JSON list of C-alpha atoms in Angstrom, two decimals:
[
{"chain": "H", "resi": 209, "resn": "MET", "atom": "CA", "xyz": [-0.23, -0.22, 0.14]},
{"chain": "H", "resi": 210, "resn": "LYS", "atom": "CA", "xyz": [3.33, 2.10, 0.80]},
{"chain": "H", "resi": 211, "resn": "GLU", "atom": "CA", "xyz": [4.08, 1.87, -2.64]},
{"chain": "H", "resi": 212, "resn": "ILE", "atom": "CA", "xyz": [0.77, 3.16, -3.72]},
{"chain": "H", "resi": 213, "resn": "ILE", "atom": "CA", "xyz": [0.99, 6.08, -2.01]},
{"chain": "H", "resi": 214, "resn": "MET", "atom": "CA", "xyz": [4.20, 7.18, -2.76]},
{"chain": "H", "resi": 215, "resn": "SER", "atom": "CA", "xyz": [2.69, 7.00, -6.76]},
{"chain": "H", "resi": 216, "resn": "LEU", "atom": "CA", "xyz": [-0.31, 8.98, -5.63]},
{"chain": "H", "resi": 217, "resn": "ASP", "atom": "CA", "xyz": [2.72, 11.66, -4.28]},
{"chain": "H", "resi": 218, "resn": "ARG", "atom": "CA", "xyz": [4.31, 11.74, -7.51]},
{"chain": "H", "resi": 219, "resn": "ILE", "atom": "CA", "xyz": [1.40, 12.83, -9.35]},
{"chain": "H", "resi": 220, "resn": "ILE", "atom": "CA", "xyz": [-0.71, 14.89, -7.09]},
{"chain": "H", "resi": 221, "resn": "ASN", "atom": "CA", "xyz": [-0.84, 18.04, -8.32]},
{"chain": "H", "resi": 222, "resn": "THR", "atom": "CA", "xyz": [-2.42, 16.83, -11.84]},
{"chain": "H", "resi": 223, "resn": "LEU", "atom": "CA", "xyz": [-4.56, 14.74, -10.03]},
{"chain": "H", "resi": 224, "resn": "PRO", "atom": "CA", "xyz": [-7.04, 16.65, -7.48]},
{"chain": "H", "resi": 225, "resn": "MET", "atom": "CA", "xyz": [-7.96, 14.67, -3.79]},
{"chain": "H", "resi": 226, "resn": "PRO", "atom": "CA", "xyz": [-9.28, 16.54, -1.33]},
{"chain": "H", "resi": 227, "resn": "LYS", "atom": "CA", "xyz": [-7.59, 17.71, 1.80]},
{"chain": "H", "resi": 228, "resn": "GLU", "atom": "CA", "xyz": [-10.49, 15.86, 4.02]},
{"chain": "H", "resi": 229, "resn": "PHE", "atom": "CA", "xyz": [-9.91, 12.70, 2.11]},
{"chain": "H", "resi": 230, "resn": "PHE", "atom": "CA", "xyz": [-8.61, 9.44, 3.73]},
{"chain": "H", "resi": 231, "resn": "GLU", "atom": "CA", "xyz": [-8.36, 5.79, 1.90]},
{"chain": "H", "resi": 232, "resn": "VAL", "atom": "CA", "xyz": [-11.10, 3.69, 3.60]},
{"chain": "H", "resi": 233, "resn": "ALA", "atom": "CA", "xyz": [-10.52, 0.49, 1.17]},
{"chain": "H", "resi": 234, "resn": "SER", "atom": "CA", "xyz": [-8.58, -0.83, -1.00]},
{"chain": "H", "resi": 235, "resn": "SER", "atom": "CA", "xyz": [-8.07, -3.92, -3.25]},
{"chain": "H", "resi": 236, "resn": "THR", "atom": "CA", "xyz": [-6.63, -6.34, -5.51]},
{"chain": "H", "resi": 237, "resn": "GLU", "atom": "CA", "xyz": [-9.04, -7.57, -9.06]},
{"chain": "H", "resi": 238, "resn": "THR", "atom": "CA", "xyz": [-8.03, -8.63, -12.23]},
{"chain": "H", "resi": 239, "resn": "ARG", "atom": "CA", "xyz": [-8.43, -5.83, -15.05]},
{"chain": "H", "resi": 240, "resn": "ASN", "atom": "CA", "xyz": [-7.98, -7.14, -18.54]},
{"chain": "H", "resi": 241, "resn": "ARG", "atom": "CA", "xyz": [-6.27, -10.13, -17.19]},
{"chain": "H", "resi": 242, "resn": "VAL", "atom": "CA", "xyz": [-3.82, -8.58, -14.61]},
{"chain": "H", "resi": 243, "resn": "ASN", "atom": "CA", "xyz": [-3.81, -7.43, -11.05]},
{"chain": "H", "resi": 244, "resn": "VAL", "atom": "CA", "xyz": [-4.54, -4.49, -10.65]},
{"chain": "H", "resi": 245, "resn": "ASP", "atom": "CA", "xyz": [-4.94, -2.06, -7.30]},
{"chain": "H", "resi": 246, "resn": "ILE", "atom": "CA", "xyz": [-8.31, -0.71, -6.35]},
{"chain": "H", "resi": 247, "resn": "ILE", "atom": "CA", "xyz": [-8.04, 2.43, -3.60]},
{"chain": "H", "resi": 248, "resn": "ARG", "atom": "CA", "xyz": [-11.51, 4.21, -2.79]},
{"chain": "H", "resi": 249, "resn": "TYR", "atom": "CA", "xyz": [-11.12, 7.40, -0.75]},
{"chain": "H", "resi": 250, "resn": "GLN", "atom": "CA", "xyz": [-13.73, 9.36, 0.99]},
{"chain": "H", "resi": 251, "resn": "PRO", "atom": "CA", "xyz": [-14.58, 11.58, 3.90]},
{"chain": "H", "resi": 252, "resn": "ASN", "atom": "CA", "xyz": [-15.71, 9.10, 5.92]},
{"chain": "H", "resi": 253, "resn": "ASN", "atom": "CA", "xyz": [-15.61, 5.67, 6.28]},
{"chain": "H", "resi": 254, "resn": "LYS", "atom": "CA", "xyz": [-19.21, 4.99, 5.21]},
{"chain": "H", "resi": 255, "resn": "ILE", "atom": "CA", "xyz": [-19.25, 3.20, 1.59]},
{"chain": "H", "resi": 256, "resn": "SER", "atom": "CA", "xyz": [-22.47, 3.47, 0.00]},
{"chain": "H", "resi": 257, "resn": "PRO", "atom": "CA", "xyz": [-23.53, 3.33, -3.83]},
{"chain": "H", "resi": 258, "resn": "ASN", "atom": "CA", "xyz": [-22.55, 6.50, -5.79]},
{"chain": "H", "resi": 259, "resn": "ASN", "atom": "CA", "xyz": [-21.28, 8.43, -2.84]},
{"chain": "H", "resi": 260, "resn": "GLU", "atom": "CA", "xyz": [-18.98, 11.39, -2.38]},
{"chain": "H", "resi": 261, "resn": "HIS", "atom": "CA", "xyz": [-15.71, 9.38, -3.37]},
{"chain": "H", "resi": 262, "resn": "ILE", "atom": "CA", "xyz": [-12.48, 9.24, -5.55]},
{"chain": "H", "resi": 263, "resn": "THR", "atom": "CA", "xyz": [-11.18, 5.79, -6.61]},
{"chain": "H", "resi": 264, "resn": "ILE", "atom": "CA", "xyz": [-7.89, 5.19, -8.31]},
{"chain": "H", "resi": 265, "resn": "VAL", "atom": "CA", "xyz": [-6.80, 1.85, -10.08]},
{"chain": "H", "resi": 266, "resn": "MET", "atom": "CA", "xyz": [-2.73, 1.04, -10.71]},
{"chain": "H", "resi": 267, "resn": "ASP", "atom": "CA", "xyz": [-1.02, -1.81, -11.88]},
{"chain": "H", "resi": 268, "resn": "SER", "atom": "CA", "xyz": [1.53, -3.49, -10.76]},
{"chain": "H", "resi": 269, "resn": "GLY", "atom": "CA", "xyz": [4.04, -1.21, -12.21]},
{"chain": "H", "resi": 270, "resn": "GLU", "atom": "CA", "xyz": [2.97, 1.76, -10.09]},
{"chain": "H", "resi": 271, "resn": "ASN", "atom": "CA", "xyz": [1.12, 3.49, -12.85]},
{"chain": "H", "resi": 272, "resn": "LEU", "atom": "CA", "xyz": [-2.22, 5.45, -12.72]},
{"chain": "H", "resi": 273, "resn": "ILE", "atom": "CA", "xyz": [-4.18, 3.11, -15.25]},
{"chain": "H", "resi": 274, "resn": "SER", "atom": "CA", "xyz": [-8.43, 4.56, -13.88]},
{"chain": "H", "resi": 275, "resn": "TYR", "atom": "CA", "xyz": [-9.14, 7.72, -11.89]},
{"chain": "H", "resi": 276, "resn": "ASN", "atom": "CA", "xyz": [-12.38, 8.89, -10.85]},
{"chain": "H", "resi": 277, "resn": "ASN", "atom": "CA", "xyz": [-13.49, 11.61, -9.30]},
{"chain": "H", "resi": 278, "resn": "TYR", "atom": "CA", "xyz": [-16.56, 11.94, -8.06]},
{"chain": "H", "resi": 279, "resn": "SER", "atom": "CA", "xyz": [-16.18, 14.95, -5.53]},
{"chain": "H", "resi": 280, "resn": "PHE", "atom": "CA", "xyz": [-16.22, 17.63, -7.75]},
{"chain": "H", "resi": 281, "resn": "LYS", "atom": "CA", "xyz": [-18.88, 20.85, -6.99]},
{"chain": "H", "resi": 282, "resn": "GLU", "atom": "CA", "xyz": [-21.73, 22.24, -9.32]},
{"chain": "H", "resi": 283, "resn": "GLY", "atom": "CA", "xyz": [-20.94, 25.20, -10.77]},
{"chain": "H", "resi": 284, "resn": "GLY", "atom": "CA", "xyz": [-18.91, 26.64, -13.59]},
{"chain": "H", "resi": 285, "resn": "ASN", "atom": "CA", "xyz": [-18.37, 26.72, -17.52]},
{"chain": "H", "resi": 286, "resn": "LEU", "atom": "CA", "xyz": [-17.13, 24.35, -19.53]},
{"chain": "H", "resi": 287, "resn": "PRO", "atom": "CA", "xyz": [-14.15, 24.52, -21.88]},
{"chain": "H", "resi": 288, "resn": "ASP", "atom": "CA", "xyz": [-14.05, 25.13, -24.85]},
{"chain": "H", "resi": 289, "resn": "ASP", "atom": "CA", "xyz": [-13.89, 22.27, -27.55]},
{"chain": "H", "resi": 290, "resn": "GLN", "atom": "CA", "xyz": [-9.78, 22.71, -28.23]},
{"chain": "H", "resi": 291, "resn": "SER", "atom": "CA", "xyz": [-8.96, 24.00, -24.97]},
{"chain": "H", "resi": 292, "resn": "ALA", "atom": "CA", "xyz": [-10.39, 20.42, -23.00]},
{"chain": "H", "resi": 293, "resn": "ILE", "atom": "CA", "xyz": [-8.55, 17.96, -25.64]},
{"chain": "H", "resi": 294, "resn": "GLU", "atom": "CA", "xyz": [-5.35, 20.26, -24.90]},
{"chain": "H", "resi": 295, "resn": "THR", "atom": "CA", "xyz": [-5.46, 19.65, -21.32]},
{"chain": "H", "resi": 296, "resn": "ALA", "atom": "CA", "xyz": [-6.46, 16.00, -21.50]},
{"chain": "H", "resi": 297, "resn": "VAL", "atom": "CA", "xyz": [-3.39, 15.28, -24.34]},
{"chain": "H", "resi": 298, "resn": "ASN", "atom": "CA", "xyz": [-1.33, 17.39, -22.10]},
{"chain": "H", "resi": 299, "resn": "ILE", "atom": "CA", "xyz": [-3.37, 15.55, -18.15]},
{"chain": "H", "resi": 300, "resn": "LEU", "atom": "CA", "xyz": [-2.41, 12.15, -20.94]},
{"chain": "H", "resi": 301, "resn": "ASN", "atom": "CA", "xyz": [1.24, 13.53, -21.37]},
{"chain": "H", "resi": 302, "resn": "GLN", "atom": "CA", "xyz": [1.95, 14.07, -17.85]},
{"chain": "H", "resi": 303, "resn": "ILE", "atom": "CA", "xyz": [1.14, 10.44, -16.21]},
{"chain": "H", "resi": 304, "resn": "LEU", "atom": "CA", "xyz": [1.96, 8.48, -19.45]},
{"chain": "H", "resi": 305, "resn": "PRO", "atom": "CA", "xyz": [4.68, 10.26, -21.58]},
{"chain": "H", "resi": 306, "resn": "ASP", "atom": "CA", "xyz": [5.69, 7.24, -23.22]},
{"chain": "H", "resi": 307, "resn": "TYR", "atom": "CA", "xyz": [2.20, 5.26, -23.83]},
{"chain": "H", "resi": 308, "resn": "SER", "atom": "CA", "xyz": [0.44, 9.04, -25.22]},
{"chain": "H", "resi": 309, "resn": "LYS", "atom": "CA", "xyz": [2.92, 9.28, -27.93]},
{"chain": "H", "resi": 310, "resn": "TYR", "atom": "CA", "xyz": [0.68, 6.42, -29.09]},
{"chain": "H", "resi": 311, "resn": "LEU", "atom": "CA", "xyz": [-3.08, 7.95, -28.46]},
{"chain": "H", "resi": 312, "resn": "SER", "atom": "CA", "xyz": [-5.21, 9.63, -31.71]},
{"chain": "H", "resi": 313, "resn": "TYR", "atom": "CA", "xyz": [-7.70, 11.77, -30.48]},
{"chain": "H", "resi": 314, "resn": "MET", "atom": "CA", "xyz": [-11.11, 10.54, -31.69]},
{"chain": "H", "resi": 315, "resn": "ARG", "atom": "CA", "xyz": [-13.82, 12.67, -30.76]},
{"chain": "H", "resi": 316, "resn": "THR", "atom": "CA", "xyz": [-15.58, 14.71, -27.38]},
{"chain": "H", "resi": 317, "resn": "ASP", "atom": "CA", "xyz": [-19.07, 13.95, -26.24]},
{"chain": "H", "resi": 318, "resn": "TYR", "atom": "CA", "xyz": [-20.75, 16.03, -24.10]},
{"chain": "H", "resi": 319, "resn": "GLN", "atom": "CA", "xyz": [-22.86, 14.12, -20.94]},
{"chain": "H", "resi": 320, "resn": "TYR", "atom": "CA", "xyz": [-23.35, 14.49, -17.16]},
{"chain": "H", "resi": 321, "resn": "ARG", "atom": "CA", "xyz": [-21.80, 13.03, -13.89]},
{"chain": "H", "resi": 322, "resn": "SER", "atom": "CA", "xyz": [-23.37, 12.89, -10.32]},
{"chain": "H", "resi": 323, "resn": "TYR", "atom": "CA", "xyz": [-22.91, 11.84, -7.25]},
{"chain": "H", "resi": 324, "resn": "THR", "atom": "CA", "xyz": [-24.66, 12.26, -3.64]},
{"chain": "H", "resi": 325, "resn": "ASN", "atom": "CA", "xyz": [-22.88, 14.01, -1.35]},
{"chain": "H", "resi": 326, "resn": "VAL", "atom": "CA", "xyz": [-22.40, 13.45, 2.51]},
{"chain": "H", "resi": 327, "resn": "GLU", "atom": "CA", "xyz": [-25.32, 15.18, 2.56]},
{"chain": "H", "resi": 328, "resn": "GLY", "atom": "CA", "xyz": [-28.14, 13.79, 0.28]},
{"chain": "H", "resi": 329, "resn": "LYS", "atom": "CA", "xyz": [-28.17, 15.63, -1.72]},
{"chain": "H", "resi": 330, "resn": "GLN", "atom": "CA", "xyz": [-27.36, 14.66, -5.12]},
{"chain": "H", "resi": 331, "resn": "VAL", "atom": "CA", "xyz": [-24.35, 16.47, -6.74]},
{"chain": "H", "resi": 332, "resn": "GLU", "atom": "CA", "xyz": [-24.23, 16.84, -10.91]},
{"chain": "H", "resi": 333, "resn": "ILE", "atom": "CA", "xyz": [-22.44, 18.06, -13.95]},
{"chain": "H", "resi": 334, "resn": "PRO", "atom": "CA", "xyz": [-22.10, 18.61, -17.35]},
{"chain": "H", "resi": 335, "resn": "VAL", "atom": "CA", "xyz": [-19.14, 17.41, -18.61]},
{"chain": "H", "resi": 336, "resn": "MET", "atom": "CA", "xyz": [-16.78, 16.46, -21.99]},
{"chain": "H", "resi": 337, "resn": "TRP", "atom": "CA", "xyz": [-15.50, 13.01, -22.02]},
{"chain": "H", "resi": 338, "resn": "ILE", "atom": "CA", "xyz": [-12.42, 13.33, -24.21]},
{"chain": "H", "resi": 339, "resn": "LYS", "atom": "CA", "xyz": [-11.84, 9.77, -25.82]},
{"chain": "H", "resi": 340, "resn": "PHE", "atom": "CA", "xyz": [-8.74, 8.54, -27.62]},
{"chain": "H", "resi": 341, "resn": "ALA", "atom": "CA", "xyz": [-7.80, 5.03, -29.20]},
{"chain": "H", "resi": 342, "resn": "HIS", "atom": "CA", "xyz": [-4.08, 3.71, -28.75]},
{"chain": "H", "resi": 343, "resn": "ASN", "atom": "CA", "xyz": [-2.06, 1.87, -31.36]},
{"chain": "H", "resi": 344, "resn": "ASN", "atom": "CA", "xyz": [-2.33, -0.87, -29.25]},
{"chain": "H", "resi": 345, "resn": "GLY", "atom": "CA", "xyz": [-6.49, -1.34, -29.95]},
{"chain": "H", "resi": 346, "resn": "THR", "atom": "CA", "xyz": [-6.94, 0.40, -26.81]},
{"chain": "H", "resi": 347, "resn": "TYR", "atom": "CA", "xyz": [-9.45, 3.30, -25.91]},
{"chain": "H", "resi": 348, "resn": "ASN", "atom": "CA", "xyz": [-8.73, 6.00, -23.35]},
{"chain": "H", "resi": 349, "resn": "TRP", "atom": "CA", "xyz": [-10.58, 9.05, -22.30]},
{"chain": "H", "resi": 350, "resn": "VAL", "atom": "CA", "xyz": [-10.29, 12.27, -20.45]},
{"chain": "H", "resi": 351, "resn": "THR", "atom": "CA", "xyz": [-13.17, 13.34, -18.68]},
{"chain": "H", "resi": 352, "resn": "LEU", "atom": "CA", "xyz": [-13.42, 17.69, -18.04]},
{"chain": "H", "resi": 353, "resn": "GLY", "atom": "CA", "xyz": [-15.15, 19.43, -15.66]},
{"chain": "H", "resi": 354, "resn": "PRO", "atom": "CA", "xyz": [-16.24, 23.00, -15.34]},
{"chain": "H", "resi": 355, "resn": "ASN", "atom": "CA", "xyz": [-13.44, 24.70, -15.07]},
{"chain": "H", "resi": 356, "resn": "SER", "atom": "CA", "xyz": [-11.11, 22.12, -16.47]},
{"chain": "H", "resi": 357, "resn": "ALA", "atom": "CA", "xyz": [-11.66, 19.86, -13.63]},
{"chain": "H", "resi": 358, "resn": "ILE", "atom": "CA", "xyz": [-10.65, 16.47, -14.11]},
{"chain": "H", "resi": 359, "resn": "ILE", "atom": "CA", "xyz": [-13.57, 14.28, -13.26]},
{"chain": "H", "resi": 360, "resn": "GLU", "atom": "CA", "xyz": [-11.88, 10.45, -14.74]},
{"chain": "H", "resi": 361, "resn": "ILE", "atom": "CA", "xyz": [-8.87, 9.52, -16.68]},
{"chain": "H", "resi": 362, "resn": "GLU", "atom": "CA", "xyz": [-9.31, 5.96, -18.10]},
{"chain": "H", "resi": 363, "resn": "ILE", "atom": "CA", "xyz": [-6.34, 3.97, -19.56]},
{"chain": "H", "resi": 364, "resn": "GLU", "atom": "CA", "xyz": [-6.51, 1.11, -21.84]},
{"chain": "H", "resi": 365, "resn": "SER", "atom": "CA", "xyz": [-10.07, 0.14, -21.76]},
{"chain": "H", "resi": 366, "resn": "GLU", "atom": "CA", "xyz": [-10.91, -2.56, -24.20]},
{"chain": "H", "resi": 367, "resn": "TRP", "atom": "CA", "xyz": [-13.92, -3.10, -26.91]},
{"chain": "H", "resi": 368, "resn": "ASP", "atom": "CA", "xyz": [-15.94, -6.39, -27.03]},
{"chain": "H", "resi": 369, "resn": "TYR", "atom": "CA", "xyz": [-17.06, -5.64, -30.71]},
{"chain": "H", "resi": 370, "resn": "MET", "atom": "CA", "xyz": [-18.80, -8.80, -30.90]},
{"chain": "H", "resi": 371, "resn": "HIS", "atom": "CA", "xyz": [-21.21, -7.86, -28.90]},
{"chain": "H", "resi": 372, "resn": "GLY", "atom": "CA", "xyz": [-21.34, -4.10, -28.65]},
{"chain": "H", "resi": 373, "resn": "ARG", "atom": "CA", "xyz": [-20.00, -3.21, -25.42]},
{"chain": "H", "resi": 374, "resn": "ARG", "atom": "CA", "xyz": [-16.58, -2.95, -23.25]},
{"chain": "H", "resi": 375, "resn": "SER", "atom": "CA", "xyz": [-15.35, -6.06, -22.01]},
{"chain": "H", "resi": 376, "resn": "THR", "atom": "CA", "xyz": [-12.55, -4.09, -19.97]},
{"chain": "H", "resi": 377, "resn": "GLU", "atom": "CA", "xyz": [-13.51, -4.67, -16.18]},
{"chain": "H", "resi": 378, "resn": "MET", "atom": "CA", "xyz": [-14.81, -1.66, -14.37]},
{"chain": "H", "resi": 379, "resn": "TRP", "atom": "CA", "xyz": [-13.98, -1.46, -10.48]},
{"chain": "H", "resi": 380, "resn": "ASN", "atom": "CA", "xyz": [-14.37, 2.17, -10.77]},
{"chain": "H", "resi": 381, "resn": "ASN", "atom": "CA", "xyz": [-18.05, 1.84, -10.59]},
{"chain": "H", "resi": 382, "resn": "ASP", "atom": "CA", "xyz": [-20.10, 1.73, -8.14]},
{"chain": "H", "resi": 383, "resn": "ASP", "atom": "CA", "xyz": [-23.06, -0.28, -10.03]},
{"chain": "H", "resi": 384, "resn": "TRP", "atom": "CA", "xyz": [-20.83, -2.82, -11.96]},
{"chain": "H", "resi": 385, "resn": "VAL", "atom": "CA", "xyz": [-19.32, -3.54, -8.54]},
{"chain": "H", "resi": 386, "resn": "LEU", "atom": "CA", "xyz": [-22.72, -4.17, -7.46]},
{"chain": "H", "resi": 387, "resn": "ALA", "atom": "CA", "xyz": [-23.45, -6.27, -10.89]},
{"chain": "H", "resi": 388, "resn": "ARG", "atom": "CA", "xyz": [-20.50, -8.34, -9.99]},
{"chain": "H", "resi": 389, "resn": "ARG", "atom": "CA", "xyz": [-21.36, -9.01, -6.51]},
{"chain": "H", "resi": 390, "resn": "GLY", "atom": "CA", "xyz": [-24.82, -10.21, -7.28]},
{"chain": "H", "resi": 391, "resn": "GLU", "atom": "CA", "xyz": [-26.05, -7.12, -5.77]},
{"chain": "H", "resi": 392, "resn": "GLY", "atom": "CA", "xyz": [-27.43, -5.42, -8.61]},
{"chain": "H", "resi": 393, "resn": "PRO", "atom": "CA", "xyz": [-28.82, -5.36, -11.96]},
{"chain": "H", "resi": 394, "resn": "GLN", "atom": "CA", "xyz": [-26.77, -5.71, -15.36]},
{"chain": "H", "resi": 395, "resn": "LEU", "atom": "CA", "xyz": [-25.50, -2.31, -16.77]},
{"chain": "H", "resi": 396, "resn": "GLN", "atom": "CA", "xyz": [-26.17, -1.65, -20.48]},
{"chain": "H", "resi": 397, "resn": "ALA", "atom": "CA", "xyz": [-24.62, -1.89, -23.46]},
{"chain": "H", "resi": 398, "resn": "PRO", "atom": "CA", "xyz": [-21.74, -0.31, -23.61]},
{"chain": "H", "resi": 399, "resn": "SER", "atom": "CA", "xyz": [-20.76, -0.71, -20.45]},
{"chain": "H", "resi": 400, "resn": "ALA", "atom": "CA", "xyz": [-19.19, -4.64, -19.56]},
{"chain": "H", "resi": 401, "resn": "LEU", "atom": "CA", "xyz": [-20.77, -7.26, -18.48]},
{"chain": "H", "resi": 402, "resn": "ALA", "atom": "CA", "xyz": [-20.22, -8.13, -15.37]}
]
């Protein structure tokens, strides 16, 4: 666990972590046929689905694989398309400079992200989902919120073309984890089967 925290310290200037957040859970799971470490941070010990939290997934080489920030605040404006792409490219270059050399921009989608905060209020924001293809055949993305806040980073997501959905496990998604445990319904495509 100490090694993962040291890795996180190296990229803390790029990836926000609220001061009041602390580690509440960690596990080692399989993602794309290799072991990864999943760490969840929150402002309190009570874990409930889709609550205020940050989930980080790192591989055994201490590389960031996934970052999901559900501590964002409402308000602010989304960046323009070109600025958003430049910000996404800069983030990927900072986190994985060698890997990001082989990424090609695909498209930007406008979506929404939400969570339930500690007061029980639903917090929702518009986001820009900026998708890249890697020459290894995987898909990668950076999701930005208002004021260019970093909401998500996803590295090496594989696609199941036969079934029209993601094949990479979604350990950073509470609803997917519930489905995997048999405690919730399967997610619809394009989400991965649990």
